[in-house]
mmCIF file of C-alpha atoms in Angstrom:
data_model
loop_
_atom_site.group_PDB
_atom_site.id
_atom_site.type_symbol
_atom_site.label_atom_id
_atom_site.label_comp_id
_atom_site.label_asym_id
_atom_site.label_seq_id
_atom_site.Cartn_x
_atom_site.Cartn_y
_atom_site.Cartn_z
ATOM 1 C CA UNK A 1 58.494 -84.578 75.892
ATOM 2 C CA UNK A 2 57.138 -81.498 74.593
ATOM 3 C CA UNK A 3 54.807 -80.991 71.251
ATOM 4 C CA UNK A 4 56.080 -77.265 71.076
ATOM 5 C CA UNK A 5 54.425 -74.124 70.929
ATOM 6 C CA UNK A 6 50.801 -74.004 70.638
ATOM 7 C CA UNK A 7 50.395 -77.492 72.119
ATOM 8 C CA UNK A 8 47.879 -79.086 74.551
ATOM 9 C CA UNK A 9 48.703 -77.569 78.378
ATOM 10 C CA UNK A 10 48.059 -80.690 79.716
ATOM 11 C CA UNK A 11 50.694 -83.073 77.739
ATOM 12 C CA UNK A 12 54.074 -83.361 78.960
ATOM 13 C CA UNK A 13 55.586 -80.307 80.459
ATOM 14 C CA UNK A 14 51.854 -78.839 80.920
ATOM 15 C CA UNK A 15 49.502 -78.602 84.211
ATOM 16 C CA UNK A 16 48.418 -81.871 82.985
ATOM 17 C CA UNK A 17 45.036 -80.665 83.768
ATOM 18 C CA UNK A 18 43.015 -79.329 80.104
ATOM 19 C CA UNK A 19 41.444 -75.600 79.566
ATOM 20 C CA UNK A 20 38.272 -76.668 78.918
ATOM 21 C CA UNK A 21 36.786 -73.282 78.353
ATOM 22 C CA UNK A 22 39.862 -72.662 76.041
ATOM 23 C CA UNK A 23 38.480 -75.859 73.930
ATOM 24 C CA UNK A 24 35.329 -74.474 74.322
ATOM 25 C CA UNK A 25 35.745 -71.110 72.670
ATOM 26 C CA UNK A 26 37.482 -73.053 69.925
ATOM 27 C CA UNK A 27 34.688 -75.218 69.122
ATOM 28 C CA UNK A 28 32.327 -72.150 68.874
ATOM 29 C CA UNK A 29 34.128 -70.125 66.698
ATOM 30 C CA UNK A 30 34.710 -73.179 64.201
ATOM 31 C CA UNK A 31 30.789 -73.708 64.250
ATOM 32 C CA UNK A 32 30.300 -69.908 63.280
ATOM 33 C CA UNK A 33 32.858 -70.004 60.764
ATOM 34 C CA UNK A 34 31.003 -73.438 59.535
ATOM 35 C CA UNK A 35 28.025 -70.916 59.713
ATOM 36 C CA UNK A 36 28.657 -68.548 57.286
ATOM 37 C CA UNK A 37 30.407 -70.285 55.331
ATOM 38 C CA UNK A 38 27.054 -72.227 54.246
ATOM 39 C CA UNK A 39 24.851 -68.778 54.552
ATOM 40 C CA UNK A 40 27.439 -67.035 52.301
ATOM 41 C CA UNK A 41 27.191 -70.285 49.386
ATOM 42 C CA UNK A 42 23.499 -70.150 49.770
ATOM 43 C CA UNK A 43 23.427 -66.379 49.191
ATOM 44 C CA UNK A 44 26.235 -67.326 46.371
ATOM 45 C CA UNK A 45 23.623 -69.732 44.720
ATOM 46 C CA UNK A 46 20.547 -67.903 44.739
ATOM 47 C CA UNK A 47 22.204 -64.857 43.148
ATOM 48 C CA UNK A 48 23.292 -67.033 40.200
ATOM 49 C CA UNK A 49 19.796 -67.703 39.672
ATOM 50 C CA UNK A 50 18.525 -64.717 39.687
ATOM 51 C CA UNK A 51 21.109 -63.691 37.558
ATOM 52 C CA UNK A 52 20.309 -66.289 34.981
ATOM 53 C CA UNK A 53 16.616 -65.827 35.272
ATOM 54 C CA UNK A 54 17.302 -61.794 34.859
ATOM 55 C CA UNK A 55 19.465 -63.007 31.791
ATOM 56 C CA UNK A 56 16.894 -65.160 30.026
ATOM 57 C CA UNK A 57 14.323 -61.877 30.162
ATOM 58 C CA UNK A 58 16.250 -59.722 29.268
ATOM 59 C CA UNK A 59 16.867 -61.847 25.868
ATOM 60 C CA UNK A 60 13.525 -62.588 25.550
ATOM 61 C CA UNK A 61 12.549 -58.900 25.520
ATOM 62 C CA UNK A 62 15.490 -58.376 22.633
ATOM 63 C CA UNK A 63 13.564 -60.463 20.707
ATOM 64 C CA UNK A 64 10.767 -57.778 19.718
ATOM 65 C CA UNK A 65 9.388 -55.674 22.215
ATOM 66 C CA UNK A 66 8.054 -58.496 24.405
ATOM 67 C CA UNK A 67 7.708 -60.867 21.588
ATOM 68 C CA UNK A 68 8.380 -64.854 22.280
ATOM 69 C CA UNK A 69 11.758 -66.463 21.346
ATOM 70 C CA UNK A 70 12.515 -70.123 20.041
ATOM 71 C CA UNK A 71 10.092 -71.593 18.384
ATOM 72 C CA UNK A 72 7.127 -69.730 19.130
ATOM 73 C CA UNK A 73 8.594 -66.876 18.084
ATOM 74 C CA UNK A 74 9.041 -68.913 14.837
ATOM 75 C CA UNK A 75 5.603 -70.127 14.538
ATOM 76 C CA UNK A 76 3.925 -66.764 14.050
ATOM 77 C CA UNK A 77 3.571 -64.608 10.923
ATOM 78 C CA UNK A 78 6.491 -62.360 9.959
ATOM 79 C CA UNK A 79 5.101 -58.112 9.786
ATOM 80 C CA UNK A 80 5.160 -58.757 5.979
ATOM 81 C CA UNK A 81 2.683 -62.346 5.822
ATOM 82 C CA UNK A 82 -0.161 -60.475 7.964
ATOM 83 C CA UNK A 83 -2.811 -59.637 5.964
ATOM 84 C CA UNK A 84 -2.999 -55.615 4.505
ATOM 85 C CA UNK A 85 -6.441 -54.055 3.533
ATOM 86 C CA UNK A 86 -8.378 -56.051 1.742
ATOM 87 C CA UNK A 87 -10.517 -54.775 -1.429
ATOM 88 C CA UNK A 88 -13.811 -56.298 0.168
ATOM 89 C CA UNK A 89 -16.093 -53.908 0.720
ATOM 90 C CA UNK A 90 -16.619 -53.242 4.366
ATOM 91 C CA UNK A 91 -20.104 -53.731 6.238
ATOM 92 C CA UNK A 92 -22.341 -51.091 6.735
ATOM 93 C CA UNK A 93 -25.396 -50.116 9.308
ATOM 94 C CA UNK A 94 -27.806 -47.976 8.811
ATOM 95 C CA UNK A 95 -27.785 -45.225 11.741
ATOM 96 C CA UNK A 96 -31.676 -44.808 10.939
ATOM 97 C CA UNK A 97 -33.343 -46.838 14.106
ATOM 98 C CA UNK A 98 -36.282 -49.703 13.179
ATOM 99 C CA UNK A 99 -39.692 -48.625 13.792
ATOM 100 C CA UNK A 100 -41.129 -50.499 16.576
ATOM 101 C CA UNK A 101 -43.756 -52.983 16.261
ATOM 102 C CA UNK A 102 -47.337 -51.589 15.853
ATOM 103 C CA UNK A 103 -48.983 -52.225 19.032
ATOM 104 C CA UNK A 104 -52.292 -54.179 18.335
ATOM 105 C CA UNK A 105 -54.028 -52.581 21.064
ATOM 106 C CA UNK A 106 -53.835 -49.313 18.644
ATOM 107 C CA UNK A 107 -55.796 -51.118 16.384
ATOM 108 C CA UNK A 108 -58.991 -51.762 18.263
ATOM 109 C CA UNK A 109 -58.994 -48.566 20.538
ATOM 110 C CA UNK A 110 -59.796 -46.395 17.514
ATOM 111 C CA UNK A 111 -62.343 -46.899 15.186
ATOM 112 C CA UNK A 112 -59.923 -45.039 12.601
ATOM 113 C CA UNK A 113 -57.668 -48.068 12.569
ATOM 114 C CA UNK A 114 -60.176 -50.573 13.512
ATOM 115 C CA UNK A 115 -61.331 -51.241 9.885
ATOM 116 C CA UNK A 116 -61.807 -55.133 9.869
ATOM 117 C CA UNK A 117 -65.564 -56.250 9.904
ATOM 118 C CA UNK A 118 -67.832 -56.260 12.746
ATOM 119 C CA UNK A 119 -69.861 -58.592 12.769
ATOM 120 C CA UNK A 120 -71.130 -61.818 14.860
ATOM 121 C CA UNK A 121 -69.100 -64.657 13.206
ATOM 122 C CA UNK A 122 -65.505 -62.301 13.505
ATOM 123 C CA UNK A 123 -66.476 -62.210 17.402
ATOM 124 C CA UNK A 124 -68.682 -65.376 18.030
ATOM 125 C CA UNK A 125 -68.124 -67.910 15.143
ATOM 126 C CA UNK A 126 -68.943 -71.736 14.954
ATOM 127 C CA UNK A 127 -71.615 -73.613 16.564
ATOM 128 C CA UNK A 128 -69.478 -74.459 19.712
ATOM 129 C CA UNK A 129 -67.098 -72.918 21.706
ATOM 130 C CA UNK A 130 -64.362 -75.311 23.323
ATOM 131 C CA UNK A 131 -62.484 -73.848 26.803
ATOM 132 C CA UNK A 132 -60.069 -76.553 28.126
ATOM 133 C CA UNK A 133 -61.820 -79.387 28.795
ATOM 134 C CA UNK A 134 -65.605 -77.857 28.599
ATOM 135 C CA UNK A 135 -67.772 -77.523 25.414
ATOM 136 C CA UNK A 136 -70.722 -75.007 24.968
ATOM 137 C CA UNK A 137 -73.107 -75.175 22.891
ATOM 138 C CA UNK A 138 -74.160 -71.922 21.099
ATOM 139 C CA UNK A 139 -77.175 -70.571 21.118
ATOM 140 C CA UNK A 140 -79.027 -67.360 19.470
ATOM 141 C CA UNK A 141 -77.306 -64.157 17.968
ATOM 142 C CA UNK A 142 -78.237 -61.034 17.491
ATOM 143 C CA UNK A 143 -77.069 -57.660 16.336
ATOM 144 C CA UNK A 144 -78.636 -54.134 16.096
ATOM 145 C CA UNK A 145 -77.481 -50.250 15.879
ATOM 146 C CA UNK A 146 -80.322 -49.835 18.365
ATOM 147 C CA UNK A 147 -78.275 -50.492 21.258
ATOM 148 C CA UNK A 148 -80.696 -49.401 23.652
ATOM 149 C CA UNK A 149 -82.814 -52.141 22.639
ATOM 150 C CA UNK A 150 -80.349 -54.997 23.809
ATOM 151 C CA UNK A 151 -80.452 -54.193 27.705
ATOM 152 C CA UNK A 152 -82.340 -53.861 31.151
ATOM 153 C CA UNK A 153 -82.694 -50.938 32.916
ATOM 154 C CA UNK A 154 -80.311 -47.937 33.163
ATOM 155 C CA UNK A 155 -77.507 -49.745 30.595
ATOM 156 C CA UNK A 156 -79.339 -48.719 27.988
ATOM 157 C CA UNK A 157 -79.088 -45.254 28.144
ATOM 158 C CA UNK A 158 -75.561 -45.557 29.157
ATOM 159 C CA UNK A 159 -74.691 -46.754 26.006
ATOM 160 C CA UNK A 160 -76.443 -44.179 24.111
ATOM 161 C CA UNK A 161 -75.216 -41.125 26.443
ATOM 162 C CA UNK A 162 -71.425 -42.572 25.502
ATOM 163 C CA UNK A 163 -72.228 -43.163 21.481
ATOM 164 C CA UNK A 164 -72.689 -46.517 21.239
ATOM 165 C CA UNK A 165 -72.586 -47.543 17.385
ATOM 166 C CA UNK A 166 -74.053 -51.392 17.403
ATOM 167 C CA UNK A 167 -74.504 -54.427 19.890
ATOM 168 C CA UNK A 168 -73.712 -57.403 19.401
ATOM 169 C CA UNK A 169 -75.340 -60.822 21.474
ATOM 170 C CA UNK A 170 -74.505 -64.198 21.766
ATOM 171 C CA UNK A 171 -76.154 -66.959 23.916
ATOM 172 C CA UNK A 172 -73.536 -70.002 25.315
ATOM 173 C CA UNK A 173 -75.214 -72.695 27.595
ATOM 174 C CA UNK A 174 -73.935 -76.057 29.157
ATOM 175 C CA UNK A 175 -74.884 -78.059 31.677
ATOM 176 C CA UNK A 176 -78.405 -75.711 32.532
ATOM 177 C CA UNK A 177 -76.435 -73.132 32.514
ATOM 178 C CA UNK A 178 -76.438 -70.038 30.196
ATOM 179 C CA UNK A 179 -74.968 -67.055 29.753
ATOM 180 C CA UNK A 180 -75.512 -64.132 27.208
ATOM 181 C CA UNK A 181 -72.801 -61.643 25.977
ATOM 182 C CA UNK A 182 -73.677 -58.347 24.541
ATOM 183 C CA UNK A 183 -70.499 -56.571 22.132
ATOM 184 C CA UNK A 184 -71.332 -52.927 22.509
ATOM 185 C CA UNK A 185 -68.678 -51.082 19.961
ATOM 186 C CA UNK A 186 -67.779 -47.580 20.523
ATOM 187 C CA UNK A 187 -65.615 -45.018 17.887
ATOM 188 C CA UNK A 188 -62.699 -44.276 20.891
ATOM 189 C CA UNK A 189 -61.300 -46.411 24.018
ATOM 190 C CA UNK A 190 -62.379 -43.847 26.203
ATOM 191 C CA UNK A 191 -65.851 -44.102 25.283
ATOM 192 C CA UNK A 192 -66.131 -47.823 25.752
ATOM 193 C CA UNK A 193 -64.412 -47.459 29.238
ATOM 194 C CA UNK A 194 -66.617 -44.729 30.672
ATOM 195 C CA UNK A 195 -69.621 -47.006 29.409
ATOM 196 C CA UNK A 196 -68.150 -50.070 31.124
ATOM 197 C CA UNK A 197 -67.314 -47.903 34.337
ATOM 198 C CA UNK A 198 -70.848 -46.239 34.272
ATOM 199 C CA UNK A 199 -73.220 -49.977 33.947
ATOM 200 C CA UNK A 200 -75.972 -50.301 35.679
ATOM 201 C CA UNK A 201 -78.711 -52.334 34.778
ATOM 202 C CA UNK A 202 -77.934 -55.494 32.605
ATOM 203 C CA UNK A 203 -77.321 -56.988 28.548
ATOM 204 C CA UNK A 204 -80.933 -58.667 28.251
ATOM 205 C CA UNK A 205 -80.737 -62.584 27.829
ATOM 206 C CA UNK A 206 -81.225 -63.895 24.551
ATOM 207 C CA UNK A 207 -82.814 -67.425 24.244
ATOM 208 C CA UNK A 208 -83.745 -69.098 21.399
ATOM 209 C CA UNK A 209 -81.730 -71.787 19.090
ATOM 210 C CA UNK A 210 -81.316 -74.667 21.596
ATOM 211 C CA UNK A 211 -81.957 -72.398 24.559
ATOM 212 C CA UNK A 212 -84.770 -71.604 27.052
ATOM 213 C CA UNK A 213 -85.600 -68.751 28.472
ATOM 214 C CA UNK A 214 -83.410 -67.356 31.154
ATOM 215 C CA UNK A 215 -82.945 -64.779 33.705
ATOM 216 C CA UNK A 216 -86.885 -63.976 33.735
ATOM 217 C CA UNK A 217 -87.995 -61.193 35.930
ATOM 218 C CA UNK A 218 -87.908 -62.022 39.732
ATOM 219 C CA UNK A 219 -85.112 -64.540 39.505
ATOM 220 C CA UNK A 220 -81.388 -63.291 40.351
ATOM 221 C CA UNK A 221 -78.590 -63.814 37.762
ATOM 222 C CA UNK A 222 -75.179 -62.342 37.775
ATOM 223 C CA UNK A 223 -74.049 -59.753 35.963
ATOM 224 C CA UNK A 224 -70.012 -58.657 34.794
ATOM 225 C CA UNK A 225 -68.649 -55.263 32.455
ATOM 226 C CA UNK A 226 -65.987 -55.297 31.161
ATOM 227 C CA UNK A 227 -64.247 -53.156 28.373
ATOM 228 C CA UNK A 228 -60.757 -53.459 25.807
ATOM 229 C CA UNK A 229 -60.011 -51.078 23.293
ATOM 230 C CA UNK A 230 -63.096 -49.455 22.013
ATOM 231 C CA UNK A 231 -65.579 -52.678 22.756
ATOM 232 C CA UNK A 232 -67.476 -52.751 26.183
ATOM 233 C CA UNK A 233 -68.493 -56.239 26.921
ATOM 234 C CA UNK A 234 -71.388 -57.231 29.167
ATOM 235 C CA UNK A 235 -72.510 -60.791 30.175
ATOM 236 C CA UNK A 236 -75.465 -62.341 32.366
ATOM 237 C CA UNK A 237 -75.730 -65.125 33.349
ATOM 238 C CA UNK A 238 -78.352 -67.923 34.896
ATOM 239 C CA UNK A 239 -79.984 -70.980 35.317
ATOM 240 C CA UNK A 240 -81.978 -72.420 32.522
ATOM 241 C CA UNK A 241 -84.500 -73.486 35.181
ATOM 242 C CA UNK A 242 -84.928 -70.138 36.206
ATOM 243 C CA UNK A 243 -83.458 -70.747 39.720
ATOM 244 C CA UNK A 244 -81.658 -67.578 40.969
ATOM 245 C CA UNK A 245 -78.001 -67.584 41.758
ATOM 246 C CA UNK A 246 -76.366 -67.357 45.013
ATOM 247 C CA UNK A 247 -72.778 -67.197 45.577
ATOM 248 C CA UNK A 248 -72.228 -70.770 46.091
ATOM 249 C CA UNK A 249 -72.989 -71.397 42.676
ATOM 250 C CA UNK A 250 -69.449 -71.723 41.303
ATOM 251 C CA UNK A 251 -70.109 -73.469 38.324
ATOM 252 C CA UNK A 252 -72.774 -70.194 37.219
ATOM 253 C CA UNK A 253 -69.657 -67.825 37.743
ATOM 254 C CA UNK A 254 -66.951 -70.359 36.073
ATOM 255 C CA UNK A 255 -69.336 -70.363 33.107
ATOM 256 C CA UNK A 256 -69.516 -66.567 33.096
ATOM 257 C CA UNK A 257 -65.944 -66.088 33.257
ATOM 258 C CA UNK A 258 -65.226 -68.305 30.766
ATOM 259 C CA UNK A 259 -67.628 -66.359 28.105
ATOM 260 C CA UNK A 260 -66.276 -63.073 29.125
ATOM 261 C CA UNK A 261 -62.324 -64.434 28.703
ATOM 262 C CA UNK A 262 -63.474 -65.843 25.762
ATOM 263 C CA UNK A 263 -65.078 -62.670 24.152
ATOM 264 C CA UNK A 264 -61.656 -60.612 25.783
ATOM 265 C CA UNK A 265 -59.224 -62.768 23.632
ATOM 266 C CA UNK A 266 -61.521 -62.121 20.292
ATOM 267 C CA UNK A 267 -61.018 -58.524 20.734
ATOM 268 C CA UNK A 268 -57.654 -58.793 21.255
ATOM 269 C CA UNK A 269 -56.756 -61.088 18.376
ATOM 270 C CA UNK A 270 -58.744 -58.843 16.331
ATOM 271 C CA UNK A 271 -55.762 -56.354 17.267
ATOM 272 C CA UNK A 272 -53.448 -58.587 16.811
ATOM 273 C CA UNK A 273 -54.676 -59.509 13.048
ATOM 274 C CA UNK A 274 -54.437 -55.551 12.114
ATOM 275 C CA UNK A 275 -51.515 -55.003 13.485
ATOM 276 C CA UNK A 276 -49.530 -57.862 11.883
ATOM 277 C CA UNK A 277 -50.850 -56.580 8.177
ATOM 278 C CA UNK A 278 -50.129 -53.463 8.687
ATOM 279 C CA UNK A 279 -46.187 -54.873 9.738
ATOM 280 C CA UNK A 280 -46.248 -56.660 6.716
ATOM 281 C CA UNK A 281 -47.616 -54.227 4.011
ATOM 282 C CA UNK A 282 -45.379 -52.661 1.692
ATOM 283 C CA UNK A 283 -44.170 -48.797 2.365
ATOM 284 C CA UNK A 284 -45.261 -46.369 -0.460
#
């Protein structure tokens, strides 16, 4: 029995023995052709995509130069419904820059600006002066034109060699402590610097008013300058007892530096004061 041309070799009228590298090669070549078929349908699908992506772009850039279709394209205002100049007039900003603030250091280094009073209650006013938690009580004033009068030793003629126009003293004293301050007011910052550069010597205690006497000859006391704008500031202090001070007296120096911060912040708000009416005053 034969199955005619092209059948198996090893049916009837064959070898009877099958080519199995024949079969073989046939099975291979039906898995490539498998093969490519699916590689060629993939490549077949993801060109339609891009082709319908490229499509829907392409229509969306018709739709105005990169404008949105559909409904957002819908939603916004037509060329005609936006706004067109309005009749408002516009803003406008001066190209004239704004002064700067007058600096209230100006008006205390000069005693051409420096026109508020001078006197002891617009430096040392009240009875008591409060500094966190500790109150002094105050004590004698004084004020002169004669600064030489006010000091010890060599400050005296300091002041007058650098023009010194008036002193002004103020005792504070808590807890036997006490501590005078002496003002000395100048016409220029310089002045009041080189004075405060130059001290030697000492402000003189003042007692009186609550207040013994203090910092007698032969006892030791310590002794600070200072100087802001055109004032020079000097302070001594001591012990009411008349025991000298040594450097382990802390509460002697806290008091002192409390006065002298104290009389540092008057000056300064006296700046301050000037320089905020003269902000405020009307131009001419």
């Amino acid at each position: 029995m034969s199955f005619g041309q092209g059948g198996p070799s090893w049916g009837p009228g064959g070898t009877g023995t099958p080519d199995w590298a024949a079969l073989a090669e046939a099975s291979a070549a039906r898995a490539r052709r498998k093969k490519w078929l699916m590689i060629g349908g993939g490549a077949l699908a993801t060109a339609a995509v891009a082709a319908i992506v490229a499509t829907a772009v392409i229509s969306t850039s018709k739709n105005g130069s990169g404008g949105t279709s559909g409904k957002n394209a819908s939603e916004l205002p037509s060329a005609t419904a936006l706004p067109s100049e309005t009749a408002e007039p516009e803003p406008s900003f001066s190209s004239v820059a704004p002064l700067p603030p007058p600096d209230p250091k100006d008006y205390i280094s000069d005693v051409k600006k420096d026109r508020a009073p001078v006197t002891v209650d617009a430096f040392f006013p009240g009875k008591k002066l409060t500094m966190g938690t500790r109150v002094y009580a105050k004590g004698a004033t004084h004020s002169t034109t004669k600064c030489a009068t006010t000091t010890k030793d060599a400050l005296g003629s300091i002041l007058t060699n650098n023009g010194c126009d008036q002193v002004i003293r103020a005792t504070y004293s808590r807890s036997g402590v006490a501590v005078t301050i002496g003002l000395a007011v100048f016409e220029t910052e310089a002045r009041a610097k080189k004075a405060a550069q130059q001290a030697s010597g000492s402000i003189a205690a003042l007692s009186g008013s609550g207040v013994p006497a203090f910092c007698r000859p032969g006892s030791v006391c310590r002794r600070t300058s200072n100087s802001y704008g055109r004032y020079a500031y000097f302070a001594i202090s001591g012990f009411t007892s008349g025991k000298s001070v040594t450097k382990a007296d802390k509460n002697v120096f806290a008091v002192g530096d409390d006065l002298t911060n104290f009389t540092f912040r008057q000056i300064r708000h006296r700046g301050e004061v000037q320089a905020s009416a003269a902000a405020t005053a009307p131009t001419t």
